[in-house]
């Protein structure tokens, strides 16, 4: 795996810090938060549905959703900006308007949009961090939901209000809800990154704990074999 792109140097920095000073000098993956399911959810329907989630580095978010039963595909990519600037090095500047995102195609009869939101807010990221996740800084790491239809917007906005009113997080949720106007798949080396690079320091430190949290908090929704982009293409 090439270390030429930005997160490689960040991973090396994290690894060096942990080895030099011990595991308590920087925060690992955010602890999962036990939260209630949404009071209002979409009705089950036939066929597949698509939703886009942004919650920091897409490696971990993709990895979480790939382990959820009912998810048919989870693709890392960019949302919120234009097609012409949807490349990793450009998006990493924080100037394109994109957020690192994951497009999830799922079967609503197996897993609802509301359940995916519950997993997203509980396990996949910290929705109270504005324009960053852990050591990843910038608007490209913002918490956002890009909705595909009015019903998704209703469920998402209602759930955010519900969680804020219940004070399940110590700070208000900053997740932005916007219409999905375009999604651009990330470069091939970003796809399935968690599964293909389980010993990569960034993955070990930040993302593998998310998979364990998913397995622990959502055992009925967890599957051990992830649905991979490469297999879907094959």
mmCIF file of N, CA, C and O in Angstrom, residues 39-136:
data_model
loop_
_atom_site.group_PDB
_atom_site.id
_atom_site.type_symbol
_atom_site.label_atom_id
_atom_site.label_comp_id
_atom_site.label_asym_id
_atom_site.label_seq_id
_atom_site.Cartn_x
_atom_site.Cartn_y
_atom_site.Cartn_z
ATOM 1 N N UNK A 39 -37.737 6.922 16.588
ATOM 2 C CA UNK A 39 -39.163 6.773 16.871
ATOM 3 C C UNK A 39 -39.972 6.679 15.583
ATOM 4 O O UNK A 39 -41.037 6.066 15.547
ATOM 5 N N UNK A 40 -39.465 7.295 14.521
ATOM 6 C CA UNK A 40 -40.117 7.265 13.210
ATOM 7 C C UNK A 40 -39.129 6.691 12.203
ATOM 8 O O UNK A 40 -37.986 7.140 12.117
ATOM 9 N N UNK A 41 -39.563 5.691 11.455
ATOM 10 C CA UNK A 41 -38.695 5.048 10.483
ATOM 11 C C UNK A 41 -39.441 4.897 9.162
ATOM 12 O O UNK A 41 -40.668 5.049 9.104
ATOM 13 N N UNK A 42 -38.698 4.586 8.115
ATOM 14 C CA UNK A 42 -39.321 4.304 6.826
ATOM 15 C C UNK A 42 -40.079 2.985 6.876
ATOM 16 O O UNK A 42 -39.691 2.055 7.602
ATOM 17 N N UNK A 43 -41.119 2.907 6.106
ATOM 18 C CA UNK A 43 -41.818 1.638 5.946
ATOM 19 C C UNK A 43 -41.014 0.725 5.027
ATOM 20 O O UNK A 43 -40.365 1.200 4.084
ATOM 21 N N UNK A 44 -41.018 -0.565 5.315
ATOM 22 C CA UNK A 44 -40.325 -1.525 4.460
ATOM 23 C C UNK A 44 -40.941 -1.515 3.072
ATOM 24 O O UNK A 44 -42.161 -1.413 2.913
ATOM 25 N N UNK A 45 -40.100 -1.609 2.079
ATOM 26 C CA UNK A 45 -40.583 -1.607 0.694
ATOM 27 C C UNK A 45 -39.784 -2.619 -0.108
ATOM 28 O O UNK A 45 -38.708 -3.054 0.309
ATOM 29 N N UNK A 46 -40.283 -2.970 -1.264
ATOM 30 C CA UNK A 46 -39.589 -3.924 -2.126
ATOM 31 C C UNK A 46 -38.468 -3.220 -2.889
ATOM 32 O O UNK A 46 -38.521 -2.013 -3.148
ATOM 33 N N UNK A 47 -37.472 -3.994 -3.254
ATOM 34 C CA UNK A 47 -36.375 -3.441 -4.015
ATOM 35 C C UNK A 47 -35.297 -2.852 -3.133
ATOM 36 O O UNK A 47 -35.395 -2.844 -1.904
ATOM 37 N N UNK A 48 -34.251 -2.335 -3.768
ATOM 38 C CA UNK A 48 -33.129 -1.745 -3.054
ATOM 39 C C UNK A 48 -33.331 -0.255 -2.857
ATOM 40 O O UNK A 48 -34.061 0.400 -3.604
ATOM 41 N N UNK A 49 -32.666 0.290 -1.845
ATOM 42 C CA UNK A 49 -32.684 1.722 -1.562
ATOM 43 C C UNK A 49 -31.240 2.169 -1.357
ATOM 44 O O UNK A 49 -30.384 1.382 -0.958
ATOM 45 N N UNK A 50 -30.978 3.443 -1.628
ATOM 46 C CA UNK A 50 -29.625 3.975 -1.507
ATOM 47 C C UNK A 50 -29.608 5.160 -0.551
ATOM 48 O O UNK A 50 -30.529 5.986 -0.554
ATOM 49 N N UNK A 51 -28.577 5.222 0.277
ATOM 50 C CA UNK A 51 -28.386 6.345 1.187
ATOM 51 C C UNK A 51 -26.891 6.642 1.268
ATOM 52 O O UNK A 51 -26.050 5.756 1.059
ATOM 53 N N UNK A 52 -26.553 7.889 1.561
ATOM 54 C CA UNK A 52 -25.157 8.312 1.623
ATOM 55 C C UNK A 52 -24.858 8.850 3.018
ATOM 56 O O UNK A 52 -25.585 9.700 3.533
ATOM 57 N N UNK A 53 -23.759 8.349 3.610
ATOM 58 C CA UNK A 53 -23.361 8.710 4.963
ATOM 59 C C UNK A 53 -21.937 9.281 4.931
ATOM 60 O O UNK A 53 -21.047 8.695 4.316
ATOM 61 N N UNK A 54 -21.719 10.390 5.625
ATOM 62 C CA UNK A 54 -20.385 10.970 5.762
ATOM 63 C C UNK A 54 -20.086 11.129 7.241
ATOM 64 O O UNK A 54 -20.845 11.781 7.970
ATOM 65 N N UNK A 55 -18.976 10.531 7.666
ATOM 66 C CA UNK A 55 -18.630 10.595 9.080
ATOM 67 C C UNK A 55 -17.148 10.443 9.306
ATOM 68 O O UNK A 55 -16.702 9.513 9.963
ATOM 69 N N UNK A 56 -16.363 11.352 8.720
ATOM 70 C CA UNK A 56 -14.913 11.249 8.834
ATOM 71 C C UNK A 56 -14.340 10.374 7.736
ATOM 72 O O UNK A 56 -14.924 10.225 6.663
ATOM 73 N N UNK A 57 -13.194 9.774 8.024
ATOM 74 C CA UNK A 57 -12.519 8.916 7.049
ATOM 75 C C UNK A 57 -13.462 7.827 6.563
ATOM 76 O O UNK A 57 -14.069 7.109 7.359
ATOM 77 N N UNK A 58 -13.562 7.685 5.253
ATOM 78 C CA UNK A 58 -14.522 6.711 4.722
ATOM 79 C C UNK A 58 -14.080 5.267 4.904
ATOM 80 O O UNK A 58 -14.891 4.352 4.773
ATOM 81 N N UNK A 59 -12.825 5.021 5.228
ATOM 82 C CA UNK A 59 -12.382 3.639 5.436
ATOM 83 C C UNK A 59 -13.208 2.946 6.514
ATOM 84 O O UNK A 59 -13.694 1.841 6.332
ATOM 85 N N UNK A 60 -13.327 3.592 7.666
ATOM 86 C CA UNK A 60 -14.034 2.982 8.785
ATOM 87 C C UNK A 60 -15.534 2.926 8.580
ATOM 88 O O UNK A 60 -16.186 1.942 8.935
ATOM 89 N N UNK A 61 -16.099 3.994 8.015
ATOM 90 C CA UNK A 61 -17.544 4.029 7.782
ATOM 91 C C UNK A 61 -17.931 2.933 6.797
ATOM 92 O O UNK A 61 -18.917 2.211 6.991
ATOM 93 N N UNK A 62 -17.151 2.800 5.726
ATOM 94 C CA UNK A 62 -17.412 1.723 4.768
ATOM 95 C C UNK A 62 -17.311 0.367 5.454
ATOM 96 O O UNK A 62 -18.172 -0.503 5.278
ATOM 97 N N UNK A 63 -16.263 0.175 6.249
ATOM 98 C CA UNK A 63 -16.063 -1.099 6.916
ATOM 99 C C UNK A 63 -17.222 -1.475 7.821
ATOM 100 O O UNK A 63 -17.655 -2.637 7.851
ATOM 101 N N UNK A 64 -17.755 -0.502 8.551
ATOM 102 C CA UNK A 64 -18.896 -0.773 9.433
ATOM 103 C C UNK A 64 -20.095 -1.239 8.616
ATOM 104 O O UNK A 64 -20.686 -2.296 8.895
ATOM 105 N N UNK A 65 -20.474 -0.480 7.607
ATOM 106 C CA UNK A 65 -21.670 -0.826 6.847
ATOM 107 C C UNK A 65 -21.500 -2.125 6.061
ATOM 108 O O UNK A 65 -22.480 -2.834 5.812
ATOM 109 N N UNK A 66 -20.287 -2.457 5.676
ATOM 110 C CA UNK A 66 -20.069 -3.715 4.962
ATOM 111 C C UNK A 66 -20.345 -4.933 5.846
ATOM 112 O O UNK A 66 -20.554 -6.027 5.332
ATOM 113 N N UNK A 67 -20.355 -4.724 7.153
ATOM 114 C CA UNK A 67 -20.627 -5.818 8.090
ATOM 115 C C UNK A 67 -22.077 -5.824 8.585
ATOM 116 O O UNK A 67 -22.391 -6.549 9.523
ATOM 117 N N UNK A 68 -22.949 -5.032 7.989
ATOM 118 C CA UNK A 68 -24.350 -4.961 8.426
ATOM 119 C C UNK A 68 -25.210 -5.837 7.515
ATOM 120 O O UNK A 68 -25.176 -5.706 6.287
ATOM 121 N N UNK A 69 -25.994 -6.705 8.110
ATOM 122 C CA UNK A 69 -26.916 -7.547 7.354
ATOM 123 C C UNK A 69 -27.914 -6.668 6.598
ATOM 124 O O UNK A 69 -28.417 -5.679 7.128
ATOM 125 N N UNK A 70 -28.215 -7.051 5.370
ATOM 126 C CA UNK A 70 -29.156 -6.295 4.556
ATOM 127 C C UNK A 70 -28.497 -5.261 3.674
ATOM 128 O O UNK A 70 -29.131 -4.740 2.757
ATOM 129 N N UNK A 71 -27.223 -4.936 3.943
ATOM 130 C CA UNK A 71 -26.478 -4.020 3.068
ATOM 131 C C UNK A 71 -25.979 -4.804 1.868
ATOM 132 O O UNK A 71 -25.332 -5.848 2.008
ATOM 133 N N UNK A 72 -26.298 -4.305 0.695
ATOM 134 C CA UNK A 72 -25.924 -4.991 -0.541
ATOM 135 C C UNK A 72 -24.606 -4.482 -1.103
ATOM 136 O O UNK A 72 -23.890 -5.225 -1.781
ATOM 137 N N UNK A 73 -24.292 -3.222 -0.834
ATOM 138 C CA UNK A 73 -22.993 -2.675 -1.218
ATOM 139 C C UNK A 73 -22.730 -1.424 -0.393
ATOM 140 O O UNK A 73 -23.664 -0.741 0.046
ATOM 141 N N UNK A 74 -21.453 -1.131 -0.168
ATOM 142 C CA UNK A 74 -21.037 0.092 0.516
ATOM 143 C C UNK A 74 -19.779 0.573 -0.178
ATOM 144 O O UNK A 74 -18.747 -0.102 -0.140
ATOM 145 N N UNK A 75 -19.881 1.715 -0.844
ATOM 146 C CA UNK A 75 -18.806 2.216 -1.692
ATOM 147 C C UNK A 75 -18.272 3.526 -1.132
ATOM 148 O O UNK A 75 -19.040 4.453 -0.859
ATOM 149 N N UNK A 76 -16.965 3.607 -0.940
ATOM 150 C CA UNK A 76 -16.341 4.852 -0.498
ATOM 151 C C UNK A 76 -16.296 5.847 -1.653
ATOM 152 O O UNK A 76 -16.060 5.466 -2.804
ATOM 153 N N UNK A 77 -16.500 7.126 -1.333
ATOM 154 C CA UNK A 77 -16.466 8.133 -2.374
ATOM 155 C C UNK A 77 -16.620 9.527 -1.826
ATOM 156 O O UNK A 77 -16.341 9.790 -0.647
ATOM 157 N N UNK A 78 -17.081 10.423 -2.683
ATOM 158 C CA UNK A 78 -17.154 11.845 -2.355
ATOM 159 C C UNK A 78 -18.546 12.381 -2.692
ATOM 160 O O UNK A 78 -19.083 12.094 -3.762
ATOM 161 N N UNK A 79 -19.106 13.168 -1.782
ATOM 162 C CA UNK A 79 -20.418 13.788 -1.997
ATOM 163 C C UNK A 79 -20.355 15.228 -1.514
ATOM 164 O O UNK A 79 -19.544 15.579 -0.659
ATOM 165 N N UNK A 80 -21.224 16.060 -2.079
ATOM 166 C CA UNK A 80 -21.308 17.445 -1.651
ATOM 167 C C UNK A 80 -20.552 18.420 -2.512
ATOM 168 O O UNK A 80 -20.601 19.624 -2.277
ATOM 169 N N UNK A 81 -19.835 17.942 -3.512
ATOM 170 C CA UNK A 81 -19.085 18.808 -4.414
ATOM 171 C C UNK A 81 -19.313 18.410 -5.855
ATOM 172 O O UNK A 81 -20.206 17.622 -6.172
ATOM 173 N N UNK A 82 -18.481 18.935 -6.739
ATOM 174 C CA UNK A 82 -18.638 18.702 -8.174
ATOM 175 C C UNK A 82 -17.821 17.510 -8.649
ATOM 176 O O UNK A 82 -16.825 17.122 -8.026
ATOM 177 N N UNK A 83 -18.218 16.974 -9.787
ATOM 178 C CA UNK A 83 -17.517 15.823 -10.352
ATOM 179 C C UNK A 83 -16.077 16.157 -10.715
ATOM 180 O O UNK A 83 -15.177 15.328 -10.558
ATOM 181 N N UNK A 84 -15.834 17.352 -11.178
ATOM 182 C CA UNK A 84 -14.512 17.719 -11.669
ATOM 183 C C UNK A 84 -13.425 17.751 -10.622
ATOM 184 O O UNK A 84 -12.234 17.662 -10.955
ATOM 185 N N UNK A 85 -13.806 17.890 -9.353
ATOM 186 C CA UNK A 85 -12.806 17.952 -8.281
ATOM 187 C C UNK A 85 -12.906 16.763 -7.327
ATOM 188 O O UNK A 85 -12.350 16.794 -6.227
ATOM 189 N N UNK A 86 -13.600 15.723 -7.735
ATOM 190 C CA UNK A 86 -13.812 14.561 -6.875
ATOM 191 C C UNK A 86 -12.650 13.576 -6.992
ATOM 192 O O UNK A 86 -12.818 12.437 -7.431
ATOM 193 N N UNK A 87 -11.463 14.042 -6.619
ATOM 194 C CA UNK A 87 -10.283 13.188 -6.544
ATOM 195 C C UNK A 87 -9.677 13.355 -5.149
ATOM 196 O O UNK A 87 -9.726 14.437 -4.563
ATOM 197 N N UNK A 88 -9.075 12.283 -4.651
ATOM 198 C CA UNK A 88 -8.640 12.270 -3.262
ATOM 199 C C UNK A 88 -7.713 13.432 -2.917
ATOM 200 O O UNK A 88 -7.925 14.135 -1.921
ATOM 201 N N UNK A 89 -6.674 13.634 -3.711
ATOM 202 C CA UNK A 89 -5.711 14.682 -3.372
ATOM 203 C C UNK A 89 -6.368 16.058 -3.360
ATOM 204 O O UNK A 89 -6.040 16.896 -2.525
ATOM 205 N N UNK A 90 -7.313 16.292 -4.266
ATOM 206 C CA UNK A 90 -7.992 17.582 -4.319
ATOM 207 C C UNK A 90 -8.980 17.722 -3.174
ATOM 208 O O UNK A 90 -9.029 18.764 -2.504
ATOM 209 N N UNK A 91 -9.759 16.690 -2.921
ATOM 210 C CA UNK A 91 -10.715 16.723 -1.823
ATOM 211 C C UNK A 91 -9.998 16.937 -0.491
ATOM 212 O O UNK A 91 -10.494 17.643 0.393
ATOM 213 N N UNK A 92 -8.807 16.369 -0.339
ATOM 214 C CA UNK A 92 -8.053 16.462 0.912
ATOM 215 C C UNK A 92 -7.613 17.882 1.229
ATOM 216 O O UNK A 92 -7.229 18.170 2.371
ATOM 217 N N UNK A 93 -7.681 18.772 0.250
ATOM 218 C CA UNK A 93 -7.356 20.177 0.523
ATOM 219 C C UNK A 93 -8.442 20.853 1.346
ATOM 220 O O UNK A 93 -8.216 21.908 1.934
ATOM 221 N N UNK A 94 -9.634 20.260 1.365
ATOM 222 C CA UNK A 94 -10.744 20.844 2.113
ATOM 223 C C UNK A 94 -11.422 21.993 1.406
ATOM 224 O O UNK A 94 -12.279 22.665 1.990
ATOM 225 N N UNK A 95 -11.088 22.213 0.138
ATOM 226 C CA UNK A 95 -11.597 23.383 -0.583
ATOM 227 C C UNK A 95 -12.648 23.055 -1.631
ATOM 228 O O UNK A 95 -13.148 23.964 -2.306
ATOM 229 N N UNK A 96 -13.013 21.783 -1.789
ATOM 230 C CA UNK A 96 -13.887 21.388 -2.890
ATOM 231 C C UNK A 96 -15.355 21.288 -2.505
ATOM 232 O O UNK A 96 -16.214 21.150 -3.383
ATOM 233 N N UNK A 97 -15.651 21.297 -1.224
ATOM 234 C CA UNK A 97 -17.028 21.128 -0.771
ATOM 235 C C UNK A 97 -17.435 19.692 -0.557
ATOM 236 O O UNK A 97 -18.525 19.420 -0.040
ATOM 237 N N UNK A 98 -16.590 18.747 -0.956
ATOM 238 C CA UNK A 98 -16.913 17.338 -0.778
ATOM 239 C C UNK A 98 -16.747 16.908 0.677
ATOM 240 O O UNK A 98 -15.987 17.504 1.439
ATOM 241 N N UNK A 99 -17.436 15.843 1.016
ATOM 242 C CA UNK A 99 -17.189 15.109 2.247
ATOM 243 C C UNK A 99 -16.834 13.680 1.864
ATOM 244 O O UNK A 99 -17.425 13.117 0.934
ATOM 245 N N UNK A 100 -15.845 13.109 2.539
ATOM 246 C CA UNK A 100 -15.592 11.684 2.362
ATOM 247 C C UNK A 100 -16.859 10.950 2.799
ATOM 248 O O UNK A 100 -17.334 11.130 3.920
ATOM 249 N N UNK A 101 -17.406 10.137 1.934
ATOM 250 C CA UNK A 101 -18.735 9.567 2.144
ATOM 251 C C UNK A 101 -18.766 8.099 1.753
ATOM 252 O O UNK A 101 -17.842 7.599 1.107
ATOM 253 N N UNK A 102 -19.832 7.438 2.152
ATOM 254 C CA UNK A 102 -20.057 6.054 1.767
ATOM 255 C C UNK A 102 -21.483 5.927 1.247
ATOM 256 O O UNK A 102 -22.441 6.298 1.937
ATOM 257 N N UNK A 103 -21.604 5.455 0.028
ATOM 258 C CA UNK A 103 -22.914 5.206 -0.564
ATOM 259 C C UNK A 103 -23.323 3.770 -0.240
ATOM 260 O O UNK A 103 -22.630 2.825 -0.610
ATOM 261 N N UNK A 104 -24.430 3.635 0.470
ATOM 262 C CA UNK A 104 -24.894 2.332 0.927
ATOM 263 C C UNK A 104 -26.151 1.946 0.165
ATOM 264 O O UNK A 104 -27.139 2.696 0.161
ATOM 265 N N UNK A 105 -26.117 0.801 -0.491
ATOM 266 C CA UNK A 105 -27.317 0.234 -1.096
ATOM 267 C C UNK A 105 -27.779 -0.904 -0.195
ATOM 268 O O UNK A 105 -26.999 -1.774 0.170
ATOM 269 N N UNK A 106 -29.059 -0.873 0.179
ATOM 270 C CA UNK A 106 -29.543 -1.841 1.156
ATOM 271 C C UNK A 106 -30.939 -2.319 0.801
ATOM 272 O O UNK A 106 -31.665 -1.694 0.017
ATOM 273 N N UNK A 107 -31.315 -3.450 1.399
ATOM 274 C CA UNK A 107 -32.631 -4.044 1.226
ATOM 275 C C UNK A 107 -33.496 -3.612 2.412
ATOM 276 O O UNK A 107 -33.279 -4.075 3.534
ATOM 277 N N UNK A 108 -34.478 -2.724 2.207
ATOM 278 C CA UNK A 108 -35.287 -2.221 3.321
ATOM 279 C C UNK A 108 -36.079 -3.297 4.058
ATOM 280 O O UNK A 108 -36.521 -3.081 5.178
ATOM 281 N N UNK A 109 -36.255 -4.457 3.420
ATOM 282 C CA UNK A 109 -36.957 -5.541 4.111
ATOM 283 C C UNK A 109 -36.053 -6.258 5.107
ATOM 284 O O UNK A 109 -36.535 -6.988 5.974
ATOM 285 N N UNK A 110 -34.740 -6.061 4.972
ATOM 286 C CA UNK A 110 -33.791 -6.684 5.893
ATOM 287 C C UNK A 110 -33.241 -5.697 6.912
ATOM 288 O O UNK A 110 -32.997 -6.056 8.067
ATOM 289 N N UNK A 111 -33.004 -4.477 6.480
ATOM 290 C CA UNK A 111 -32.493 -3.447 7.384
ATOM 291 C C UNK A 111 -33.087 -2.108 6.956
ATOM 292 O O UNK A 111 -33.092 -1.764 5.776
ATOM 293 N N UNK A 112 -33.629 -1.382 7.910
ATOM 294 C CA UNK A 112 -34.285 -0.121 7.580
ATOM 295 C C UNK A 112 -33.287 1.031 7.548
ATOM 296 O O UNK A 112 -32.172 0.944 8.090
ATOM 297 N N UNK A 113 -33.694 2.125 6.942
ATOM 298 C CA UNK A 113 -32.872 3.332 6.948
ATOM 299 C C UNK A 113 -32.660 3.804 8.382
ATOM 300 O O UNK A 113 -31.551 4.213 8.750
ATOM 301 N N UNK A 114 -33.688 3.706 9.192
ATOM 302 C CA UNK A 114 -33.560 4.104 10.596
ATOM 303 C C UNK A 114 -32.530 3.274 11.334
ATOM 304 O O UNK A 114 -31.766 3.802 12.159
ATOM 305 N N UNK A 115 -32.473 1.981 11.080
ATOM 306 C CA UNK A 115 -31.466 1.121 11.712
ATOM 307 C C UNK A 115 -30.068 1.519 11.262
ATOM 308 O O UNK A 115 -29.121 1.559 12.064
ATOM 309 N N UNK A 116 -29.914 1.831 9.978
ATOM 310 C CA UNK A 116 -28.615 2.280 9.490
ATOM 311 C C UNK A 116 -28.209 3.588 10.169
ATOM 312 O O UNK A 116 -27.033 3.778 10.512
ATOM 313 N N UNK A 117 -29.163 4.478 10.378
ATOM 314 C CA UNK A 117 -28.867 5.721 11.096
ATOM 315 C C UNK A 117 -28.447 5.438 12.533
ATOM 316 O O UNK A 117 -27.503 6.058 13.052
ATOM 317 N N UNK A 118 -29.129 4.516 13.189
ATOM 318 C CA UNK A 118 -28.784 4.174 14.562
ATOM 319 C C UNK A 118 -27.337 3.658 14.643
ATOM 320 O O UNK A 118 -26.571 4.056 15.527
ATOM 321 N N UNK A 119 -26.964 2.808 13.722
ATOM 322 C CA UNK A 119 -25.594 2.282 13.675
ATOM 323 C C UNK A 119 -24.609 3.402 13.359
ATOM 324 O O UNK A 119 -23.532 3.497 13.969
ATOM 325 N N UNK A 120 -24.962 4.266 12.430
ATOM 326 C CA UNK A 120 -24.100 5.385 12.039
ATOM 327 C C UNK A 120 -23.807 6.287 13.230
ATOM 328 O O UNK A 120 -22.646 6.625 13.509
ATOM 329 N N UNK A 121 -24.836 6.682 13.959
ATOM 330 C CA UNK A 121 -24.653 7.593 15.092
ATOM 331 C C UNK A 121 -24.021 6.903 16.299
ATOM 332 O O UNK A 121 -23.305 7.535 17.075
ATOM 333 N N UNK A 122 -24.280 5.619 16.455
ATOM 334 C CA UNK A 122 -23.791 4.903 17.631
ATOM 335 C C UNK A 122 -22.367 4.398 17.472
ATOM 336 O O UNK A 122 -21.554 4.522 18.391
ATOM 337 N N UNK A 123 -22.060 3.837 16.312
ATOM 338 C CA UNK A 123 -20.833 3.063 16.132
ATOM 339 C C UNK A 123 -19.852 3.690 15.148
ATOM 340 O O UNK A 123 -18.640 3.669 15.370
ATOM 341 N N UNK A 124 -20.359 4.233 14.038
ATOM 342 C CA UNK A 124 -19.485 4.575 12.913
ATOM 343 C C UNK A 124 -18.691 5.855 13.109
ATOM 344 O O UNK A 124 -17.611 6.013 12.524
ATOM 345 N N UNK A 125 -19.210 6.795 13.918
ATOM 346 C CA UNK A 125 -18.498 8.071 14.085
ATOM 347 C C UNK A 125 -19.087 8.820 15.264
ATOM 348 O O UNK A 125 -20.056 8.384 15.890
ATOM 349 N N UNK A 126 -18.489 9.962 15.570
ATOM 350 C CA UNK A 126 -18.989 10.851 16.624
ATOM 351 C C UNK A 126 -19.722 12.018 15.966
ATOM 352 O O UNK A 126 -19.083 12.886 15.364
ATOM 353 N N UNK A 127 -21.041 12.082 16.067
ATOM 354 C CA UNK A 127 -21.793 13.118 15.357
ATOM 355 C C UNK A 127 -21.764 14.484 16.019
ATOM 356 O O UNK A 127 -22.427 15.405 15.542
ATOM 357 N N UNK A 128 -21.004 14.644 17.101
ATOM 358 C CA UNK A 128 -20.923 15.952 17.775
ATOM 359 C C UNK A 128 -19.649 16.699 17.415
ATOM 360 O O UNK A 128 -19.433 17.813 17.908
ATOM 361 N N UNK A 129 -18.804 16.133 16.567
ATOM 362 C CA UNK A 129 -17.548 16.783 16.202
ATOM 363 C C UNK A 129 -17.747 17.551 14.891
ATOM 364 O O UNK A 129 -18.074 16.960 13.861
ATOM 365 N N UNK A 130 -17.535 18.853 14.925
ATOM 366 C CA UNK A 130 -17.793 19.718 13.780
ATOM 367 C C UNK A 130 -16.567 19.795 12.874
ATOM 368 O O UNK A 130 -15.515 20.299 13.269
ATOM 369 N N UNK A 131 -16.719 19.274 11.672
ATOM 370 C CA UNK A 131 -15.672 19.333 10.647
ATOM 371 C C UNK A 131 -14.381 18.628 11.052
ATOM 372 O O UNK A 131 -13.286 19.036 10.650
ATOM 373 N N UNK A 132 -14.505 17.574 11.833
ATOM 374 C CA UNK A 132 -13.365 16.717 12.111
ATOM 375 C C UNK A 132 -13.869 15.417 12.721
ATOM 376 O O UNK A 132 -14.989 15.326 13.201
ATOM 377 N N UNK A 133 -12.987 14.403 12.661
ATOM 378 C CA UNK A 133 -13.198 13.157 13.392
ATOM 379 C C UNK A 133 -11.841 12.734 13.924
ATOM 380 O O UNK A 133 -10.936 12.398 13.149
ATOM 381 N N UNK A 134 -11.685 12.789 15.249
ATOM 382 C CA UNK A 134 -10.400 12.441 15.844
ATOM 383 C C UNK A 134 -9.300 13.338 15.324
ATOM 384 O O UNK A 134 -9.383 14.567 15.407
ATOM 385 N N UNK A 135 -8.255 12.732 14.742
ATOM 386 C CA UNK A 135 -7.126 13.492 14.220
ATOM 387 C C UNK A 135 -7.345 14.002 12.801
ATOM 388 O O UNK A 135 -6.526 14.752 12.282
ATOM 389 N N UNK A 136 -8.423 13.574 12.155
ATOM 390 C CA UNK A 136 -8.717 14.010 10.790
ATOM 391 C C UNK A 136 -9.449 15.343 10.836
ATOM 392 O O UNK A 136 -10.589 15.426 11.305
#
